[in-house]
PDB file of C-alpha atoms in Angstrom:
ATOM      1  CA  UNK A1192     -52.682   5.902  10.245  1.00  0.00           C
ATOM      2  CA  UNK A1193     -53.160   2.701   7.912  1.00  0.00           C
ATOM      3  CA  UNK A1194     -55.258  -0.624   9.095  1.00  0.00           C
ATOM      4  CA  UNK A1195     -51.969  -2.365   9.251  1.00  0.00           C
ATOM      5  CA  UNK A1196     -50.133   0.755  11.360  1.00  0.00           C
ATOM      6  CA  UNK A1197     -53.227   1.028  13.977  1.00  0.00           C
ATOM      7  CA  UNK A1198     -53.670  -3.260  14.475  1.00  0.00           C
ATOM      8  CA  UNK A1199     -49.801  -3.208  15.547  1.00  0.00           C
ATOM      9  CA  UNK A1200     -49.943  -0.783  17.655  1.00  0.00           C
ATOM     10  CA  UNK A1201     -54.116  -2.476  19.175  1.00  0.00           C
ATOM     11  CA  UNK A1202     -51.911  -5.926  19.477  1.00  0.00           C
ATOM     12  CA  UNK A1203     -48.786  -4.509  20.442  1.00  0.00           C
ATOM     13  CA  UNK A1204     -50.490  -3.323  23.511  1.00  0.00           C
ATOM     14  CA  UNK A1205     -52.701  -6.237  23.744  1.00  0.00           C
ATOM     15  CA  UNK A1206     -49.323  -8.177  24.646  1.00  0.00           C
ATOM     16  CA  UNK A1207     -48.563  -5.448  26.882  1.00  0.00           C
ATOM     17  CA  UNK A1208     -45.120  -4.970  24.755  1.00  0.00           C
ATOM     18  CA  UNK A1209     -43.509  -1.863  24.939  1.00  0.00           C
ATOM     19  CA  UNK A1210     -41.741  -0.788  21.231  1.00  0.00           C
ATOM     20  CA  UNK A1211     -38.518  -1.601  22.876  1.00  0.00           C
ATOM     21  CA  UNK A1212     -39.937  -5.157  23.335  1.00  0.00           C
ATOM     22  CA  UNK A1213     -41.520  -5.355  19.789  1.00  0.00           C
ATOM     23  CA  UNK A1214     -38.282  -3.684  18.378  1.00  0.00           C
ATOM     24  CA  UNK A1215     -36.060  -6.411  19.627  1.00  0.00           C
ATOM     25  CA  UNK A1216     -38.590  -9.295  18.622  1.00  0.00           C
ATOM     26  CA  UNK A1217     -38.255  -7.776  14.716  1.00  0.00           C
ATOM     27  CA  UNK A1218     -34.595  -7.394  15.365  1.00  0.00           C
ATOM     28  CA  UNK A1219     -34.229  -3.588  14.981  1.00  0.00           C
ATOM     29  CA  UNK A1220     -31.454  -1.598  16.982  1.00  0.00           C
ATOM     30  CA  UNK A1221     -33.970   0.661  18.506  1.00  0.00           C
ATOM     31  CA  UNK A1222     -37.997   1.480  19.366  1.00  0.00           C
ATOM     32  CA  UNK A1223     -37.740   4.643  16.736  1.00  0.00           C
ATOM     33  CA  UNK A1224     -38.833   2.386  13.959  1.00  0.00           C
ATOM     34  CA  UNK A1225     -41.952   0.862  15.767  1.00  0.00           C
ATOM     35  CA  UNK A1226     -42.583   3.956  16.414  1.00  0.00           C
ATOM     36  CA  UNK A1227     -42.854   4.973  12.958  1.00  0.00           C
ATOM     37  CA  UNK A1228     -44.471   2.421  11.671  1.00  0.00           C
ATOM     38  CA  UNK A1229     -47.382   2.490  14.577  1.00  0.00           C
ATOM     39  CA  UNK A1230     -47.654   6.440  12.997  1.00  0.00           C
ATOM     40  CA  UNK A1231     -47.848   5.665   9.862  1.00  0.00           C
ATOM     41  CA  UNK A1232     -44.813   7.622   8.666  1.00  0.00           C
ATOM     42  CA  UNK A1233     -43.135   4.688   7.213  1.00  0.00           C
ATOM     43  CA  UNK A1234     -44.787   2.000   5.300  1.00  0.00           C
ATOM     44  CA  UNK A1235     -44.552  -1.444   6.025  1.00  0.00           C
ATOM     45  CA  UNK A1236     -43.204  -3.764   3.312  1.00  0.00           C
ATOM     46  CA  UNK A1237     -45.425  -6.719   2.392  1.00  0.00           C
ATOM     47  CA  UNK A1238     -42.472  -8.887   3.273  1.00  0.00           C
ATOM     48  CA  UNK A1239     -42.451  -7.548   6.807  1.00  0.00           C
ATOM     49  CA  UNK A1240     -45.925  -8.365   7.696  1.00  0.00           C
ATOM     50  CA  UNK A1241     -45.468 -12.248   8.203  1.00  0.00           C
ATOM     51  CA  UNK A1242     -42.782 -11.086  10.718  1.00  0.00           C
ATOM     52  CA  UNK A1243     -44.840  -8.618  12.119  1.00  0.00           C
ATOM     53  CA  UNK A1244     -47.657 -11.054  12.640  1.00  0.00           C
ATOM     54  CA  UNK A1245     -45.086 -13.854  13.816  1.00  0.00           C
ATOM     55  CA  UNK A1246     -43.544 -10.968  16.392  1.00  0.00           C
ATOM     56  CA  UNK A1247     -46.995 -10.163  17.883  1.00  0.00           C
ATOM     57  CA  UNK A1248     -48.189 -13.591  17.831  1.00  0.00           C
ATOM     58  CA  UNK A1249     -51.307 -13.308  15.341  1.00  0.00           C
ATOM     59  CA  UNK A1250     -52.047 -14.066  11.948  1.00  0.00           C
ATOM     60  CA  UNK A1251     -50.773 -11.958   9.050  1.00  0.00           C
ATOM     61  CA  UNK A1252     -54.984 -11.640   7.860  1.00  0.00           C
ATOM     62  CA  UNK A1253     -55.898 -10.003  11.222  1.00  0.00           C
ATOM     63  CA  UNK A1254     -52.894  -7.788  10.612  1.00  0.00           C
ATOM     64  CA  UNK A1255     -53.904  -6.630   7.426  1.00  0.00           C
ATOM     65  CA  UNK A1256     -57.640  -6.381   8.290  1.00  0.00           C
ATOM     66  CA  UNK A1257     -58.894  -9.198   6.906  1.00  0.00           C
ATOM     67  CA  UNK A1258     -61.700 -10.485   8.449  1.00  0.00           C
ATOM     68  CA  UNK A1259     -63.136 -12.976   6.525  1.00  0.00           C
ATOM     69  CA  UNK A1260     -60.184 -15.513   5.697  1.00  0.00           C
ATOM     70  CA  UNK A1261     -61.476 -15.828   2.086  1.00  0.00           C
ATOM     71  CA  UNK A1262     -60.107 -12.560   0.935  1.00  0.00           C
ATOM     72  CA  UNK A1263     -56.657 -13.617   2.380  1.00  0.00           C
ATOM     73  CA  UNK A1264     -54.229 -13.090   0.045  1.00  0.00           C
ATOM     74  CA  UNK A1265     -52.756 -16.409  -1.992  1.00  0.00           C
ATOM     75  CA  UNK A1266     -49.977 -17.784   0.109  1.00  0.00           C
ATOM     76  CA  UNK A1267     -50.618 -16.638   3.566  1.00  0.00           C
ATOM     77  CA  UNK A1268     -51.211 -19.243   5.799  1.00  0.00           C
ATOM     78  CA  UNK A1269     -52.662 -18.547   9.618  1.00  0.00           C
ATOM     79  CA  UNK A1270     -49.681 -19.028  11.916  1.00  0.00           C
ATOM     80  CA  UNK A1271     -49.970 -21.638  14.758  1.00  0.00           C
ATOM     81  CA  UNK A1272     -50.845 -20.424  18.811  1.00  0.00           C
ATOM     82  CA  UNK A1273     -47.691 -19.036  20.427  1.00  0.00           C
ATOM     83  CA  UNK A1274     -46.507 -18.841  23.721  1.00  0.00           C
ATOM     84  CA  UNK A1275     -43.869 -16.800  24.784  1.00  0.00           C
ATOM     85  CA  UNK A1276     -40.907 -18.497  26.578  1.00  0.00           C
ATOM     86  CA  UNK A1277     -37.675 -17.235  27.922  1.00  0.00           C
ATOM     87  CA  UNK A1278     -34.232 -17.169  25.874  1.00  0.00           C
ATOM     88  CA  UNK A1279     -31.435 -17.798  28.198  1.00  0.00           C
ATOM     89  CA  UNK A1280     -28.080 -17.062  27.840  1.00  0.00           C
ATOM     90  CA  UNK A1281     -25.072 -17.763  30.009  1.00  0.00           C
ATOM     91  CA  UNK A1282     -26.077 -20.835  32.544  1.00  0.00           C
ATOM     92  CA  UNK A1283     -24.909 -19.122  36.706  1.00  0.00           C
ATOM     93  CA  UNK A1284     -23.648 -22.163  38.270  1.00  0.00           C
ATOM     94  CA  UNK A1285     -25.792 -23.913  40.742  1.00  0.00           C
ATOM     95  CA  UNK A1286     -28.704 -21.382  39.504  1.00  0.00           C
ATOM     96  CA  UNK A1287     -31.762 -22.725  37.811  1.00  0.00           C
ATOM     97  CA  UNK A1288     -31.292 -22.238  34.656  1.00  0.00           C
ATOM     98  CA  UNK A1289     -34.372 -20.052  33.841  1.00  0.00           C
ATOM     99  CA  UNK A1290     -33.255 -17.651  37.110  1.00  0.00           C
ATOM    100  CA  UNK A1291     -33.663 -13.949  36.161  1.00  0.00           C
ATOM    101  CA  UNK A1292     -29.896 -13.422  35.821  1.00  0.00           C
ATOM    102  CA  UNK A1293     -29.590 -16.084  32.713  1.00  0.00           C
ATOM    103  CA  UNK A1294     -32.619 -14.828  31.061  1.00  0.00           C
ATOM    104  CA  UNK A1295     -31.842 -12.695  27.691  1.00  0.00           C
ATOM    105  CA  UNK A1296     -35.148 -11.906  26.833  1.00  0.00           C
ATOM    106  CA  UNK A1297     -38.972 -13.770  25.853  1.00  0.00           C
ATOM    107  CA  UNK A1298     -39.364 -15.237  22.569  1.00  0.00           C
ATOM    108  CA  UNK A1299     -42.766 -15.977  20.730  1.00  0.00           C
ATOM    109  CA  UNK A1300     -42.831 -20.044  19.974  1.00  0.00           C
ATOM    110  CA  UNK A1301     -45.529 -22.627  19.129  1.00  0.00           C
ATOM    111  CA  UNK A1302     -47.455 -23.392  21.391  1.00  0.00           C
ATOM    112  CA  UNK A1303     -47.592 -27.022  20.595  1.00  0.00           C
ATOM    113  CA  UNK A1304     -44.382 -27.973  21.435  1.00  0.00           C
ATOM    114  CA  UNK A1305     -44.946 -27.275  25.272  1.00  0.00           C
ATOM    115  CA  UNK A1306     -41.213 -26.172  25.411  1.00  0.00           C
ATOM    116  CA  UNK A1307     -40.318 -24.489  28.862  1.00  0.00           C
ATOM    117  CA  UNK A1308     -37.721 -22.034  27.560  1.00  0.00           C
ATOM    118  CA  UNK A1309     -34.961 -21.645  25.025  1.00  0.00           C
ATOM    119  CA  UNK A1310     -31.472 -21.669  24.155  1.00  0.00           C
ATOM    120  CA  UNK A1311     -29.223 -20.372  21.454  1.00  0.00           C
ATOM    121  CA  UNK A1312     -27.370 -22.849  20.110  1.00  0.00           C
ATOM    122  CA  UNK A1313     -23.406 -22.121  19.824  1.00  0.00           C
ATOM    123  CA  UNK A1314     -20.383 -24.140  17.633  1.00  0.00           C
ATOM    124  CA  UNK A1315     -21.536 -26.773  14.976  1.00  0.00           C
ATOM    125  CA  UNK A1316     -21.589 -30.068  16.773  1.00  0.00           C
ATOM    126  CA  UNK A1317     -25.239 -31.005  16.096  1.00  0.00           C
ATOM    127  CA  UNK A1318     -24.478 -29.698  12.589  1.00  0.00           C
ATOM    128  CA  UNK A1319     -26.438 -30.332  10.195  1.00  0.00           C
ATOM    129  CA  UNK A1320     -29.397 -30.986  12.609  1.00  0.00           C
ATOM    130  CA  UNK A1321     -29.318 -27.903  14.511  1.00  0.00           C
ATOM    131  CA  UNK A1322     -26.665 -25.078  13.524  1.00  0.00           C
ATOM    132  CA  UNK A1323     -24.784 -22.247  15.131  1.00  0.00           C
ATOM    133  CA  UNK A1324     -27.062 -19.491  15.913  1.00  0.00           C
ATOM    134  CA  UNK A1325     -30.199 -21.903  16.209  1.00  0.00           C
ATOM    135  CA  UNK A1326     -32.410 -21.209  18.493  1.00  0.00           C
ATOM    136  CA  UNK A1327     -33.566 -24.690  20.286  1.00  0.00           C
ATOM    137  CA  UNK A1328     -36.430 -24.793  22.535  1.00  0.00           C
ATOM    138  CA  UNK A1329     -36.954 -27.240  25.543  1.00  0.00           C
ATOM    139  CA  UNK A1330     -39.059 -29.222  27.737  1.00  0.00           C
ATOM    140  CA  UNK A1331     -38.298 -28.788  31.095  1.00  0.00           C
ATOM    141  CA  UNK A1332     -37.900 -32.803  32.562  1.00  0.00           C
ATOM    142  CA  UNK A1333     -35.473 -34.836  34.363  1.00  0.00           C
ATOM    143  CA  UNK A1334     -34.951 -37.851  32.120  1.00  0.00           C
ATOM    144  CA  UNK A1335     -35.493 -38.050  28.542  1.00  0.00           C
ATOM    145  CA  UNK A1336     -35.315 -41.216  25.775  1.00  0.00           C
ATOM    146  CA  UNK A1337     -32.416 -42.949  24.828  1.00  0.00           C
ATOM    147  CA  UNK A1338     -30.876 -40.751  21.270  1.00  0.00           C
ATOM    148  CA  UNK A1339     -33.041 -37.991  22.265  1.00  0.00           C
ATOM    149  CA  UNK A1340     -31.444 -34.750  22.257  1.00  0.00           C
ATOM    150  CA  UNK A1341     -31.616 -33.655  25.621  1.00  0.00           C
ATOM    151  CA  UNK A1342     -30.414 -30.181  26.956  1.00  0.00           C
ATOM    152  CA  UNK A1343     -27.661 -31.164  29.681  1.00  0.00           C
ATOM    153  CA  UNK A1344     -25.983 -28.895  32.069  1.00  0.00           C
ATOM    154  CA  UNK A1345     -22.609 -30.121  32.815  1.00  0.00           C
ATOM    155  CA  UNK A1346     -20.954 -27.364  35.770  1.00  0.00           C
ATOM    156  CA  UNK A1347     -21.794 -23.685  34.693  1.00  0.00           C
ATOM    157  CA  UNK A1348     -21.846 -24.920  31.230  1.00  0.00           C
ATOM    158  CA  UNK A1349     -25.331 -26.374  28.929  1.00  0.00           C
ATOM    159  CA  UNK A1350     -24.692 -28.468  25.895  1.00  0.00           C
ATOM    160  CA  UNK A1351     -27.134 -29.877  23.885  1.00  0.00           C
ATOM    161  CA  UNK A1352     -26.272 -33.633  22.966  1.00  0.00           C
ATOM    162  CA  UNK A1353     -27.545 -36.928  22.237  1.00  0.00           C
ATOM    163  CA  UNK A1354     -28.406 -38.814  25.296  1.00  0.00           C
ATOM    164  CA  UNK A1355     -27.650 -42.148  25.968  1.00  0.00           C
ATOM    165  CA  UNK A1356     -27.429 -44.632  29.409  1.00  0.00           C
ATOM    166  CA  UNK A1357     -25.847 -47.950  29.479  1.00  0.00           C
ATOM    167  CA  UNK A1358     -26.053 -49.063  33.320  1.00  0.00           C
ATOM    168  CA  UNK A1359     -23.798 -46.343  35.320  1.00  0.00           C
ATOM    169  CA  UNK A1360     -22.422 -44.717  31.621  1.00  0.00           C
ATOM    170  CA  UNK A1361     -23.975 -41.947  30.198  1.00  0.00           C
ATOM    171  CA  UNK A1362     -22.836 -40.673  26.532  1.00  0.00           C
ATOM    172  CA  UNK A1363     -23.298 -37.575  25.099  1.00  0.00           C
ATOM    173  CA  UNK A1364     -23.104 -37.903  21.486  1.00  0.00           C
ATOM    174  CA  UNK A1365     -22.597 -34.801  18.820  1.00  0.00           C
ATOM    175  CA  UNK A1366     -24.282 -35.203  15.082  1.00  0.00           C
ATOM    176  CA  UNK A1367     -21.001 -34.186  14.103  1.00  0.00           C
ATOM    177  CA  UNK A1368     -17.998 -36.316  15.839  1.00  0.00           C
ATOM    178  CA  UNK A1369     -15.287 -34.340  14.073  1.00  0.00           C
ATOM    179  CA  UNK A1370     -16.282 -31.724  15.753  1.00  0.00           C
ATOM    180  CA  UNK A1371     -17.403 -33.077  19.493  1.00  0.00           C
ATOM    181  CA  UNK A1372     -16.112 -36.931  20.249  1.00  0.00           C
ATOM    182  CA  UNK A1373     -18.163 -38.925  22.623  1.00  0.00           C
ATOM    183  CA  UNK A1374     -18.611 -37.709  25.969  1.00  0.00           C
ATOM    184  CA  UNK A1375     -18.471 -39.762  28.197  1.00  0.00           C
ATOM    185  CA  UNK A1376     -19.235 -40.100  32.409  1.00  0.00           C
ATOM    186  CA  UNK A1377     -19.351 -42.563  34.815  1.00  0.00           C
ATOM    187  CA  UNK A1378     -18.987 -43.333  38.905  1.00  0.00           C
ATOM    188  CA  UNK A1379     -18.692 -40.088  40.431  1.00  0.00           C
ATOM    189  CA  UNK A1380     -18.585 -38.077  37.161  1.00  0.00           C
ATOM    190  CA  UNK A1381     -22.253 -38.792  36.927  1.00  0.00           C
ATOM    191  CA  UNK A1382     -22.570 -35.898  39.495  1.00  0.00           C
ATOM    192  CA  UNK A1383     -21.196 -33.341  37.657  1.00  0.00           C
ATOM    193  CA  UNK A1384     -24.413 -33.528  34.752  1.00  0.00           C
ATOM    194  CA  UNK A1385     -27.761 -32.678  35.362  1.00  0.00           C
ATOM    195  CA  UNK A1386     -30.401 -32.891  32.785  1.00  0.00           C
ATOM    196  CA  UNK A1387     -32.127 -29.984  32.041  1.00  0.00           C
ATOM    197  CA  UNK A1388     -35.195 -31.064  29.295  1.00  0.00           C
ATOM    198  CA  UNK A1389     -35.510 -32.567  26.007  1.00  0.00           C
ATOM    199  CA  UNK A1390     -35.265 -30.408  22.782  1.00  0.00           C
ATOM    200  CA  UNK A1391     -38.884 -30.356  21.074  1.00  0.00           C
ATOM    201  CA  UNK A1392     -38.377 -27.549  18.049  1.00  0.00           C
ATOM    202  CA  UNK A1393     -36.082 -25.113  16.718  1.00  0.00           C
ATOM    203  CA  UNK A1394     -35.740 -21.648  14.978  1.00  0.00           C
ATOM    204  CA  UNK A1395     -33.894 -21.023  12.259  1.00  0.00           C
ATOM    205  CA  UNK A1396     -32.212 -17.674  11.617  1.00  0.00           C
ATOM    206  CA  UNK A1397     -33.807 -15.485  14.091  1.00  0.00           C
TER     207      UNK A1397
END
């Protein structure tokens, strides 16, 4: 068993991830290829281990065994604190939105943007700011700033818009209006939004 091989498997359990958990982080269909890689049959490509590190929510250097951050290698970089935070999917109506039922799975983030959990963004009408398949994190809080993006649950359904209030009107407002015209509520439509938290990072590609 290499360095590399017996650190993922030390921080793997560290995490207290099983190679299910670890599998899905690194986006492979199954645990066999953790498992592999924690025995050292396979070899880990150097490209991997910034993923690796990302996954398990450590620096590539202590991956690799490198104590003293001289010898790191040119172009690694240590990665920021990370928290892990739930990805939810479909929104249960009248649920909170981080109840068990709507949670997909935890996802390693930054610690630094103090986001309560995440969601996967879907269609392009925040394009080019945030894209389909973007994963947008968020701060749990009840009112955000006028143009912030604000994660807003409107029924059984979260969209992630540009927030604004003029007296009793609230507009959502897309990056793309081609795409997603102005939403707009007022009187008793006001009831049927709720804001959920204010965006505060992305991912993109994951």
């Amino acid at each position: 068993m290499s360095e590399l091989s017996r650190r993922i498997l030390q921080r793997r359990l560290e995490l207290g991830l099983s190679q299910e958990e670890l599998a899905q982080r690194m986006g492979y269909r199954s645990k066999s290829s953790i498992t592999k890689l924690e025995k050292g049959v396979n070899d880990i490509p150097q490209s991997k281990v910034e993923e690796f590190a990302a996954a398990l929510e450590t620096t590539p250097a202590w991956l690799m065994g490198l104590e003293n951050t001289a010898f790191v290698p040119s172009g690694f970089e240590p990665l920021p604190e990370m928290v892990r935070v739930p990805l939810v999917g479909s929104i249960a109506c009248g649920s909170p939105i981080t109840a068990e039922q709507n949670i997909e799975c935890y996802i390693g983030v930054p610690a630094a943007w103090h986001a309560d959990f995440a969601l996967t963004c879907h269609g392009s009408s925040m394009a080019p700011t945030i894209c389909d398949g973007d994963i947008v994190c968020i701060r749990c809080q009840p009112e955000v700033e006028q143009g912030e993006i604000a994660a807003v649950r409107i029924g059984d359904e979260a969209t992630l818009k540009h927030f604004h209030r003029q007296g009793d009107t609230v507009m959502l407002l897309a990056d793309n209006a081609a795409v997603c015209p102005p939403m707009i509520y007022a009187g008793p439509q006001l009831n049927e939004i709720q804001i959920e938290g204010r965006a505060v990072g992305f991912c993109r590609g994951l």
